[in-house]
């Protein structure tokens, strides 16, 4: 898989989360050991093996119904940084978690690949339906 | 203040936190509105005014006794990404919080400046002294 822009790599990243697609997730990340991933509230995972094991555990449990909203982006010659608001929804489309993510991509021989993903939960209150009795 | 490398910008960033130095903190960040800062558990702050107001609030409350430990770094032509473990200590040198931070720097006319800081707390247990009765 070749991603001519960091936006296309990002699209594939969130598609893989939504589809529970481990192979898709594997193809998004750079194929060397300088990659790193921080899941919300967790210790950093460093290197290809640790990062991919982390995603296999998450995607093994099912799909992640995430809706990304770009906040800002800085694209350099060979590195790109995207700041993204991730809205995690339940089956009814209700917000169950809000995560802010820093996504870093690098330009290699095969196009843009993910180098770092750092997500952390924000205090945005989930939309819990209220019943008045 | 000119920082010839991203490492020197990072050193000034952590010095400003440790010294409660608002002017030092201001001089570390790029002087445009594409900067962003995510404090642990918080919503992202976007743009120069919001980012600097956030730091003024934090540093107004006192110094942040932080000890950075580099985890990984990727330096491109004009962007650099550092992943850092931040150990926050109390006056007795005991660990009171452990934060993982993604620090992004960009090379401008005046050298390297901070473009993004994203910190999130990790579950590392604080070293609480245990008393057996």
PDB file of C-alpha atoms in Angstrom:
ATOM      1  CA  UNK A   1       0.000   0.000   0.000  1.00  0.00           C
ATOM      2  CA  UNK A   2       1.372   3.430  -0.985  1.00  0.00           C
ATOM      3  CA  UNK A   3       0.172   6.670   0.535  1.00  0.00           C
ATOM      4  CA  UNK A   4       1.123   9.697  -1.592  1.00  0.00           C
ATOM      5  CA  UNK A   5       0.095  12.132   1.186  1.00  0.00           C
ATOM      6  CA  UNK A   6      -0.025  12.069   4.985  1.00  0.00           C
ATOM      7  CA  UNK A   7      -3.800  12.652   4.735  1.00  0.00           C
ATOM      8  CA  UNK A   8      -4.213   9.384   2.809  1.00  0.00           C
ATOM      9  CA  UNK A   9      -2.125   7.517   5.392  1.00  0.00           C
ATOM     10  CA  UNK A  10      -4.338   9.002   8.101  1.00  0.00           C
ATOM     11  CA  UNK A  11      -7.499   7.974   6.280  1.00  0.00           C
ATOM     12  CA  UNK A  12      -6.182   4.397   6.098  1.00  0.00           C
ATOM     13  CA  UNK A  13      -5.273   4.507   9.815  1.00  0.00           C
ATOM     14  CA  UNK A  14      -8.799   5.423  10.895  1.00  0.00           C
ATOM     15  CA  UNK A  15     -10.364   3.026   8.381  1.00  0.00           C
ATOM     16  CA  UNK A  16      -8.315   0.193   9.893  1.00  0.00           C
ATOM     17  CA  UNK A  17      -9.574   1.144  13.391  1.00  0.00           C
ATOM     18  CA  UNK A  18     -13.198   1.312  12.228  1.00  0.00           C
ATOM     19  CA  UNK A  19     -12.953  -1.970  10.278  1.00  0.00           C
ATOM     20  CA  UNK A  20     -10.918  -3.880  12.906  1.00  0.00           C
ATOM     21  CA  UNK A  21      -8.430  -4.480  10.066  1.00  0.00           C
ATOM     22  CA  UNK A  22      -5.072  -5.654  11.493  1.00  0.00           C
ATOM     23  CA  UNK A  23      -3.416  -5.969   8.052  1.00  0.00           C
ATOM     24  CA  UNK A  24      -4.594  -2.486   7.112  1.00  0.00           C
ATOM     25  CA  UNK A  25      -3.204  -1.142  10.398  1.00  0.00           C
ATOM     26  CA  UNK A  26       0.125  -2.921   9.786  1.00  0.00           C
ATOM     27  CA  UNK A  27       0.467  -1.329   6.322  1.00  0.00           C
ATOM     28  CA  UNK A  28      -0.079   2.194   7.677  1.00  0.00           C
ATOM     29  CA  UNK A  29       2.926   2.147  10.026  1.00  0.00           C
ATOM     30  CA  UNK A  30       6.558   2.660   8.993  1.00  0.00           C
ATOM     31  CA  UNK A  31       8.457  -0.628   8.823  1.00  0.00           C
ATOM     32  CA  UNK A  32      11.259   0.148  11.263  1.00  0.00           C
ATOM     33  CA  UNK A  33      11.778   0.262  15.004  1.00  0.00           C
ATOM     34  CA  UNK A  34      11.607   4.028  15.547  1.00  0.00           C
ATOM     35  CA  UNK A  35       7.795   3.933  15.611  1.00  0.00           C
ATOM     36  CA  UNK A  36       5.972   4.643  18.873  1.00  0.00           C
ATOM     37  CA  UNK A  37       2.374   4.525  20.054  1.00  0.00           C
ATOM     38  CA  UNK A  38       0.755   5.899  23.221  1.00  0.00           C
ATOM     39  CA  UNK A  39      -2.810   4.726  23.854  1.00  0.00           C
ATOM     40  CA  UNK A  40      -4.921   6.843  26.241  1.00  0.00           C
ATOM     41  CA  UNK A  41      -3.738   6.467  29.860  1.00  0.00           C
ATOM     42  CA  UNK A  42      -1.070   3.911  28.889  1.00  0.00           C
ATOM     43  CA  UNK A  43       2.679   3.579  28.874  1.00  0.00           C
ATOM     44  CA  UNK A  44       4.332   4.249  25.486  1.00  0.00           C
ATOM     45  CA  UNK A  45       4.833   1.270  23.160  1.00  0.00           C
ATOM     46  CA  UNK A  46       8.181   1.526  21.356  1.00  0.00           C
ATOM     47  CA  UNK A  47       9.221  -0.328  18.201  1.00  0.00           C
ATOM     48  CA  UNK A  48       7.407  -2.339  15.547  1.00  0.00           C
ATOM     49  CA  UNK A  49       6.683  -5.456  17.656  1.00  0.00           C
ATOM     50  CA  UNK A  50       5.252  -3.619  20.680  1.00  0.00           C
ATOM     51  CA  UNK A  51       3.193  -1.192  18.580  1.00  0.00           C
ATOM     52  CA  UNK A  52       1.663  -3.922  16.413  1.00  0.00           C
ATOM     53  CA  UNK A  53       0.951  -6.180  19.411  1.00  0.00           C
ATOM     54  CA  UNK A  54      -0.904  -3.266  21.002  1.00  0.00           C
ATOM     55  CA  UNK A  55      -3.086  -2.806  17.921  1.00  0.00           C
ATOM     56  CA  UNK A  56      -3.689  -6.562  17.592  1.00  0.00           C
ATOM     57  CA  UNK A  57      -5.044  -6.621  21.152  1.00  0.00           C
ATOM     58  CA  UNK A  58      -7.304  -3.629  20.526  1.00  0.00           C
ATOM     59  CA  UNK A  59      -8.600  -4.786  17.138  1.00  0.00           C
ATOM     60  CA  UNK A  60      -9.008  -8.368  18.371  1.00  0.00           C
ATOM     61  CA  UNK A  61     -11.610  -7.033  20.806  1.00  0.00           C
ATOM     62  CA  UNK A  62     -13.573  -5.574  17.887  1.00  0.00           C
ATOM     63  CA  UNK A  63     -13.856  -2.482  15.759  1.00  0.00           C
ATOM     64  CA  UNK A  64     -13.223   1.036  17.128  1.00  0.00           C
ATOM     65  CA  UNK A  65     -16.080   3.249  15.878  1.00  0.00           C
ATOM     66  CA  UNK A  66     -13.996   6.425  15.672  1.00  0.00           C
ATOM     67  CA  UNK A  67     -14.782   9.655  13.855  1.00  0.00           C
ATOM     68  CA  UNK A  68     -11.669  11.847  13.340  1.00  0.00           C
ATOM     69  CA  UNK A  69     -11.935  15.645  13.189  1.00  0.00           C
ATOM     70  CA  UNK A  70      -8.756  17.466  12.092  1.00  0.00           C
ATOM     71  CA  UNK A  71      -7.671  20.255  14.475  1.00  0.00           C
ATOM     72  CA  UNK A  72      -4.360  21.380  12.917  1.00  0.00           C
ATOM     73  CA  UNK A  73      -1.600  20.087  10.661  1.00  0.00           C
ATOM     74  CA  UNK A  74       2.041  20.956   9.944  1.00  0.00           C
ATOM     75  CA  UNK A  75       3.629  19.279   6.943  1.00  0.00           C
ATOM     76  CA  UNK A  76       7.401  19.451   6.462  1.00  0.00           C
ATOM     77  CA  UNK A  77       9.697  18.004   3.811  1.00  0.00           C
ATOM     78  CA  UNK A  78       9.677  14.496   5.270  1.00  0.00           C
ATOM     79  CA  UNK A  79       7.625  14.690   8.484  1.00  0.00           C
ATOM     80  CA  UNK A  80       3.987  15.667   8.979  1.00  0.00           C
ATOM     81  CA  UNK A  81       2.150  16.299  12.245  1.00  0.00           C
ATOM     82  CA  UNK A  82      -1.637  16.135  12.503  1.00  0.00           C
ATOM     83  CA  UNK A  83      -3.574  17.027  15.640  1.00  0.00           C
ATOM     84  CA  UNK A  84      -6.931  15.263  15.582  1.00  0.00           C
ATOM     85  CA  UNK A  85      -9.996  15.098  17.772  1.00  0.00           C
ATOM     86  CA  UNK A  86     -11.221  11.486  17.849  1.00  0.00           C
ATOM     87  CA  UNK A  87     -14.909  11.075  18.677  1.00  0.00           C
ATOM     88  CA  UNK A  88     -15.658   7.490  19.687  1.00  0.00           C
ATOM     89  CA  UNK A  89     -19.329   6.637  19.131  1.00  0.00           C
ATOM     90  CA  UNK A  90     -21.576   3.783  20.200  1.00  0.00           C
ATOM     91  CA  UNK A  91     -23.830   1.841  17.834  1.00  0.00           C
ATOM     92  CA  UNK A  92     -26.525   4.488  18.180  1.00  0.00           C
ATOM     93  CA  UNK A  93     -24.081   7.203  17.137  1.00  0.00           C
ATOM     94  CA  UNK A  94     -23.783   8.641  20.660  1.00  0.00           C
ATOM     95  CA  UNK A  95     -20.455   9.993  21.879  1.00  0.00           C
ATOM     96  CA  UNK A  96     -18.908   7.595  24.392  1.00  0.00           C
ATOM     97  CA  UNK A  97     -15.353   8.999  24.527  1.00  0.00           C
ATOM     98  CA  UNK A  98     -13.413  11.959  23.240  1.00  0.00           C
ATOM     99  CA  UNK A  99      -9.694  11.564  22.561  1.00  0.00           C
ATOM    100  CA  UNK A 100      -7.147  14.068  21.278  1.00  0.00           C
ATOM    101  CA  UNK A 101      -4.425  12.504  19.130  1.00  0.00           C
ATOM    102  CA  UNK A 102      -1.093  13.644  17.774  1.00  0.00           C
ATOM    103  CA  UNK A 103      -0.351  11.678  14.610  1.00  0.00           C
ATOM    104  CA  UNK A 104       3.113  11.912  13.061  1.00  0.00           C
ATOM    105  CA  UNK A 105       3.867  10.612   9.550  1.00  0.00           C
ATOM    106  CA  UNK A 106       7.160  10.321   7.703  1.00  0.00           C
ATOM    107  CA  UNK A 107       7.902  10.231   4.008  1.00  0.00           C
ATOM    108  CA  UNK A 108       9.880   7.131   3.047  1.00  0.00           C
ATOM    109  CA  UNK A 109      10.567   5.288  -0.203  1.00  0.00           C
ATOM    110  CA  UNK A 110       7.025   3.909  -0.238  1.00  0.00           C
ATOM    111  CA  UNK A 111       5.246   7.162   0.521  1.00  0.00           C
ATOM    112  CA  UNK A 112       3.930   8.443   3.853  1.00  0.00           C
ATOM    113  CA  UNK A 113       3.699   6.100   6.836  1.00  0.00           C
ATOM    114  CA  UNK A 114       2.774   6.559  10.475  1.00  0.00           C
ATOM    115  CA  UNK A 115       5.722   7.163  12.805  1.00  0.00           C
ATOM    116  CA  UNK A 116       3.927   8.053  16.047  1.00  0.00           C
ATOM    117  CA  UNK A 117       0.396   8.031  17.439  1.00  0.00           C
ATOM    118  CA  UNK A 118      -0.239   9.624  20.834  1.00  0.00           C
ATOM    119  CA  UNK A 119      -3.816   9.633  22.112  1.00  0.00           C
ATOM    120  CA  UNK A 120      -5.155  10.970  25.407  1.00  0.00           C
ATOM    121  CA  UNK A 121      -8.678  11.208  26.705  1.00  0.00           C
ATOM    122  CA  UNK A 122     -10.200  14.668  27.082  1.00  0.00           C
ATOM    123  CA  UNK A 123     -12.827  15.550  29.703  1.00  0.00           C
ATOM    124  CA  UNK A 124     -15.604  16.089  27.108  1.00  0.00           C
ATOM    125  CA  UNK A 125     -18.666  14.669  28.856  1.00  0.00           C
ATOM    126  CA  UNK A 126     -20.225  11.696  27.103  1.00  0.00           C
ATOM    127  CA  UNK A 127     -23.775  12.331  25.897  1.00  0.00           C
ATOM    128  CA  UNK A 128     -25.590  10.104  28.372  1.00  0.00           C
ATOM    129  CA  UNK A 129     -29.333  10.095  27.741  1.00  0.00           C
ATOM    130  CA  UNK A 130     -31.121  11.505  30.769  1.00  0.00           C
ATOM    131  CA  UNK A 131     -34.459  10.165  31.969  1.00  0.00           C
ATOM    132  CA  UNK A 132     -36.683  12.226  34.233  1.00  0.00           C
ATOM    133  CA  UNK A 133     -39.087  10.318  36.442  1.00  0.00           C
TER     134      UNK A 133
ATOM    135  CA  UNK B   1      16.865  33.358  22.300  1.00  0.00           C
ATOM    136  CA  UNK B   2      18.181  31.115  19.492  1.00  0.00           C
ATOM    137  CA  UNK B   3      18.177  27.342  19.681  1.00  0.00           C
ATOM    138  CA  UNK B   4      20.521  25.775  17.102  1.00  0.00           C
ATOM    139  CA  UNK B   5      19.131  22.267  17.756  1.00  0.00           C
ATOM    140  CA  UNK B   6      15.800  20.800  18.871  1.00  0.00           C
ATOM    141  CA  UNK B   7      17.614  19.352  21.907  1.00  0.00           C
ATOM    142  CA  UNK B   8      18.567  22.853  23.070  1.00  0.00           C
ATOM    143  CA  UNK B   9      14.978  24.065  22.605  1.00  0.00           C
ATOM    144  CA  UNK B  10      13.834  21.086  24.680  1.00  0.00           C
ATOM    145  CA  UNK B  11      16.357  21.831  27.408  1.00  0.00           C
ATOM    146  CA  UNK B  12      15.023  25.414  27.615  1.00  0.00           C
ATOM    147  CA  UNK B  13      11.425  24.109  27.706  1.00  0.00           C
ATOM    148  CA  UNK B  14      12.055  21.896  30.741  1.00  0.00           C
ATOM    149  CA  UNK B  15      14.213  24.558  32.424  1.00  0.00           C
ATOM    150  CA  UNK B  16      11.312  27.028  32.102  1.00  0.00           C
ATOM    151  CA  UNK B  17       8.968  24.480  33.737  1.00  0.00           C
ATOM    152  CA  UNK B  18      11.408  23.776  36.569  1.00  0.00           C
ATOM    153  CA  UNK B  19      12.135  27.503  37.152  1.00  0.00           C
ATOM    154  CA  UNK B  20       8.519  28.704  36.774  1.00  0.00           C
ATOM    155  CA  UNK B  21       9.915  31.024  34.071  1.00  0.00           C
ATOM    156  CA  UNK B  22       7.069  32.425  31.928  1.00  0.00           C
ATOM    157  CA  UNK B  23       9.398  34.506  29.710  1.00  0.00           C
ATOM    158  CA  UNK B  24      11.635  31.498  29.141  1.00  0.00           C
ATOM    159  CA  UNK B  25       8.573  29.423  28.231  1.00  0.00           C
ATOM    160  CA  UNK B  26       7.373  32.125  25.823  1.00  0.00           C
ATOM    161  CA  UNK B  27      10.743  32.190  24.024  1.00  0.00           C
ATOM    162  CA  UNK B  28      10.725  28.411  23.469  1.00  0.00           C
ATOM    163  CA  UNK B  29       7.489  28.358  21.425  1.00  0.00           C
ATOM    164  CA  UNK B  30       7.190  29.315  17.741  1.00  0.00           C
ATOM    165  CA  UNK B  31       5.701  32.786  17.314  1.00  0.00           C
ATOM    166  CA  UNK B  32       2.716  31.919  15.150  1.00  0.00           C
ATOM    167  CA  UNK B  33      -0.751  30.501  15.608  1.00  0.00           C
ATOM    168  CA  UNK B  34      -0.128  26.935  14.424  1.00  0.00           C
ATOM    169  CA  UNK B  35       1.217  25.945  17.842  1.00  0.00           C
ATOM    170  CA  UNK B  36      -0.780  23.548  20.012  1.00  0.00           C
ATOM    171  CA  UNK B  37      -0.501  22.198  23.534  1.00  0.00           C
ATOM    172  CA  UNK B  38      -2.305  19.304  25.241  1.00  0.00           C
ATOM    173  CA  UNK B  39      -1.845  19.111  29.017  1.00  0.00           C
ATOM    174  CA  UNK B  40      -2.579  15.722  30.671  1.00  0.00           C
ATOM    175  CA  UNK B  41      -6.325  14.980  30.700  1.00  0.00           C
ATOM    176  CA  UNK B  42      -7.172  18.334  29.082  1.00  0.00           C
ATOM    177  CA  UNK B  43      -8.672  19.662  25.890  1.00  0.00           C
ATOM    178  CA  UNK B  44      -6.109  20.849  23.311  1.00  0.00           C
ATOM    179  CA  UNK B  45      -5.065  24.515  23.433  1.00  0.00           C
ATOM    180  CA  UNK B  46      -4.674  25.918  19.918  1.00  0.00           C
ATOM    181  CA  UNK B  47      -2.786  29.080  18.927  1.00  0.00           C
ATOM    182  CA  UNK B  48      -0.307  31.370  20.635  1.00  0.00           C
ATOM    183  CA  UNK B  49      -2.758  33.097  23.024  1.00  0.00           C
ATOM    184  CA  UNK B  50      -4.380  29.900  24.352  1.00  0.00           C
ATOM    185  CA  UNK B  51      -1.083  28.017  24.682  1.00  0.00           C
ATOM    186  CA  UNK B  52       0.658  30.846  26.544  1.00  0.00           C
ATOM    187  CA  UNK B  53      -2.350  31.461  28.825  1.00  0.00           C
ATOM    188  CA  UNK B  54      -2.246  27.760  29.736  1.00  0.00           C
ATOM    189  CA  UNK B  55       1.419  27.970  30.700  1.00  0.00           C
ATOM    190  CA  UNK B  56       0.916  31.224  32.613  1.00  0.00           C
ATOM    191  CA  UNK B  57      -1.746  29.514  34.741  1.00  0.00           C
ATOM    192  CA  UNK B  58       0.491  26.500  35.405  1.00  0.00           C
ATOM    193  CA  UNK B  59       3.651  28.486  36.149  1.00  0.00           C
ATOM    194  CA  UNK B  60       1.718  31.040  38.224  1.00  0.00           C
ATOM    195  CA  UNK B  61       0.928  28.198  40.624  1.00  0.00           C
ATOM    196  CA  UNK B  62       4.650  27.505  41.047  1.00  0.00           C
ATOM    197  CA  UNK B  63       7.486  25.541  39.543  1.00  0.00           C
ATOM    198  CA  UNK B  64       7.008  22.094  37.955  1.00  0.00           C
ATOM    199  CA  UNK B  65       9.804  19.845  39.297  1.00  0.00           C
ATOM    200  CA  UNK B  66      10.079  17.721  36.170  1.00  0.00           C
ATOM    201  CA  UNK B  67      12.865  15.381  35.125  1.00  0.00           C
ATOM    202  CA  UNK B  68      12.765  14.523  31.391  1.00  0.00           C
ATOM    203  CA  UNK B  69      14.038  11.175  30.096  1.00  0.00           C
ATOM    204  CA  UNK B  70      14.305  10.872  26.286  1.00  0.00           C
ATOM    205  CA  UNK B  71      12.549   7.795  24.833  1.00  0.00           C
ATOM    206  CA  UNK B  72      12.990   8.323  21.075  1.00  0.00           C
ATOM    207  CA  UNK B  73      13.587  11.105  18.559  1.00  0.00           C
ATOM    208  CA  UNK B  74      13.090  11.632  14.821  1.00  0.00           C
ATOM    209  CA  UNK B  75      14.679  14.715  13.310  1.00  0.00           C
ATOM    210  CA  UNK B  76      13.727  15.792   9.788  1.00  0.00           C
ATOM    211  CA  UNK B  77      14.823  18.730   7.642  1.00  0.00           C
ATOM    212  CA  UNK B  78      12.569  21.236   9.417  1.00  0.00           C
ATOM    213  CA  UNK B  79      10.560  19.246  11.969  1.00  0.00           C
ATOM    214  CA  UNK B  80      11.753  17.191  14.939  1.00  0.00           C
ATOM    215  CA  UNK B  81       9.739  14.848  17.145  1.00  0.00           C
ATOM    216  CA  UNK B  82      10.893  13.853  20.623  1.00  0.00           C
ATOM    217  CA  UNK B  83       9.086  11.302  22.777  1.00  0.00           C
ATOM    218  CA  UNK B  84       9.928  11.953  26.429  1.00  0.00           C
ATOM    219  CA  UNK B  85       9.103  10.400  29.775  1.00  0.00           C
ATOM    220  CA  UNK B  86       8.501  13.190  32.284  1.00  0.00           C
ATOM    221  CA  UNK B  87       9.042  12.223  35.919  1.00  0.00           C
ATOM    222  CA  UNK B  88       7.440  14.768  38.245  1.00  0.00           C
ATOM    223  CA  UNK B  89       9.075  14.709  41.680  1.00  0.00           C
ATOM    224  CA  UNK B  90       8.180  16.163  45.060  1.00  0.00           C
ATOM    225  CA  UNK B  91      10.612  18.153  47.210  1.00  0.00           C
ATOM    226  CA  UNK B  92      12.030  14.958  48.642  1.00  0.00           C
ATOM    227  CA  UNK B  93      12.791  13.666  45.141  1.00  0.00           C
ATOM    228  CA  UNK B  94       9.961  11.104  45.202  1.00  0.00           C
ATOM    229  CA  UNK B  95       8.007  10.361  42.035  1.00  0.00           C
ATOM    230  CA  UNK B  96       4.525  11.918  42.255  1.00  0.00           C
ATOM    231  CA  UNK B  97       3.468  11.618  38.599  1.00  0.00           C
ATOM    232  CA  UNK B  98       4.685  10.055  35.402  1.00  0.00           C
ATOM    233  CA  UNK B  99       3.772  11.714  32.098  1.00  0.00           C
ATOM    234  CA  UNK B 100       4.642  10.710  28.531  1.00  0.00           C
ATOM    235  CA  UNK B 101       5.073  13.676  26.195  1.00  0.00           C
ATOM    236  CA  UNK B 102       5.329  14.125  22.453  1.00  0.00           C
ATOM    237  CA  UNK B 103       7.322  17.300  21.768  1.00  0.00           C
ATOM    238  CA  UNK B 104       7.436  18.648  18.199  1.00  0.00           C
ATOM    239  CA  UNK B 105       9.912  21.364  17.161  1.00  0.00           C
ATOM    240  CA  UNK B 106      10.219  23.252  13.889  1.00  0.00           C
ATOM    241  CA  UNK B 107      13.180  24.987  12.320  1.00  0.00           C
ATOM    242  CA  UNK B 108      12.429  28.623  11.535  1.00  0.00           C
ATOM    243  CA  UNK B 109      14.531  31.720  10.815  1.00  0.00           C
ATOM    244  CA  UNK B 110      15.511  31.948  14.495  1.00  0.00           C
ATOM    245  CA  UNK B 111      16.421  28.293  14.979  1.00  0.00           C
ATOM    246  CA  UNK B 112      14.321  25.523  16.497  1.00  0.00           C
ATOM    247  CA  UNK B 113      11.126  26.345  18.380  1.00  0.00           C
ATOM    248  CA  UNK B 114       8.384  24.258  19.942  1.00  0.00           C
ATOM    249  CA  UNK B 115       5.375  23.643  17.702  1.00  0.00           C
ATOM    250  CA  UNK B 116       3.440  21.102  19.769  1.00  0.00           C
ATOM    251  CA  UNK B 117       3.529  19.593  23.244  1.00  0.00           C
ATOM    252  CA  UNK B 118       1.206  16.688  24.066  1.00  0.00           C
ATOM    253  CA  UNK B 119       1.423  15.210  27.541  1.00  0.00           C
ATOM    254  CA  UNK B 120      -0.615  12.375  29.042  1.00  0.00           C
ATOM    255  CA  UNK B 121      -0.367  10.674  32.393  1.00  0.00           C
ATOM    256  CA  UNK B 122       0.826   7.068  32.489  1.00  0.00           C
ATOM    257  CA  UNK B 123      -0.257   4.529  35.116  1.00  0.00           C
ATOM    258  CA  UNK B 124       3.239   4.291  36.668  1.00  0.00           C
ATOM    259  CA  UNK B 125       2.525   3.941  40.373  1.00  0.00           C
ATOM    260  CA  UNK B 126       3.901   6.747  42.505  1.00  0.00           C
ATOM    261  CA  UNK B 127       6.516   5.603  44.993  1.00  0.00           C
ATOM    262  CA  UNK B 128       4.438   5.900  48.147  1.00  0.00           C
ATOM    263  CA  UNK B 129       6.427   4.947  51.236  1.00  0.00           C
ATOM    264  CA  UNK B 130       4.790   1.935  52.892  1.00  0.00           C
ATOM    265  CA  UNK B 131       4.574   1.550  56.644  1.00  0.00           C
ATOM    266  CA  UNK B 132       3.964  -1.834  58.194  1.00  0.00           C
ATOM    267  CA  UNK B 133       2.233  -1.869  61.569  1.00  0.00           C
TER     268      UNK B 133
END
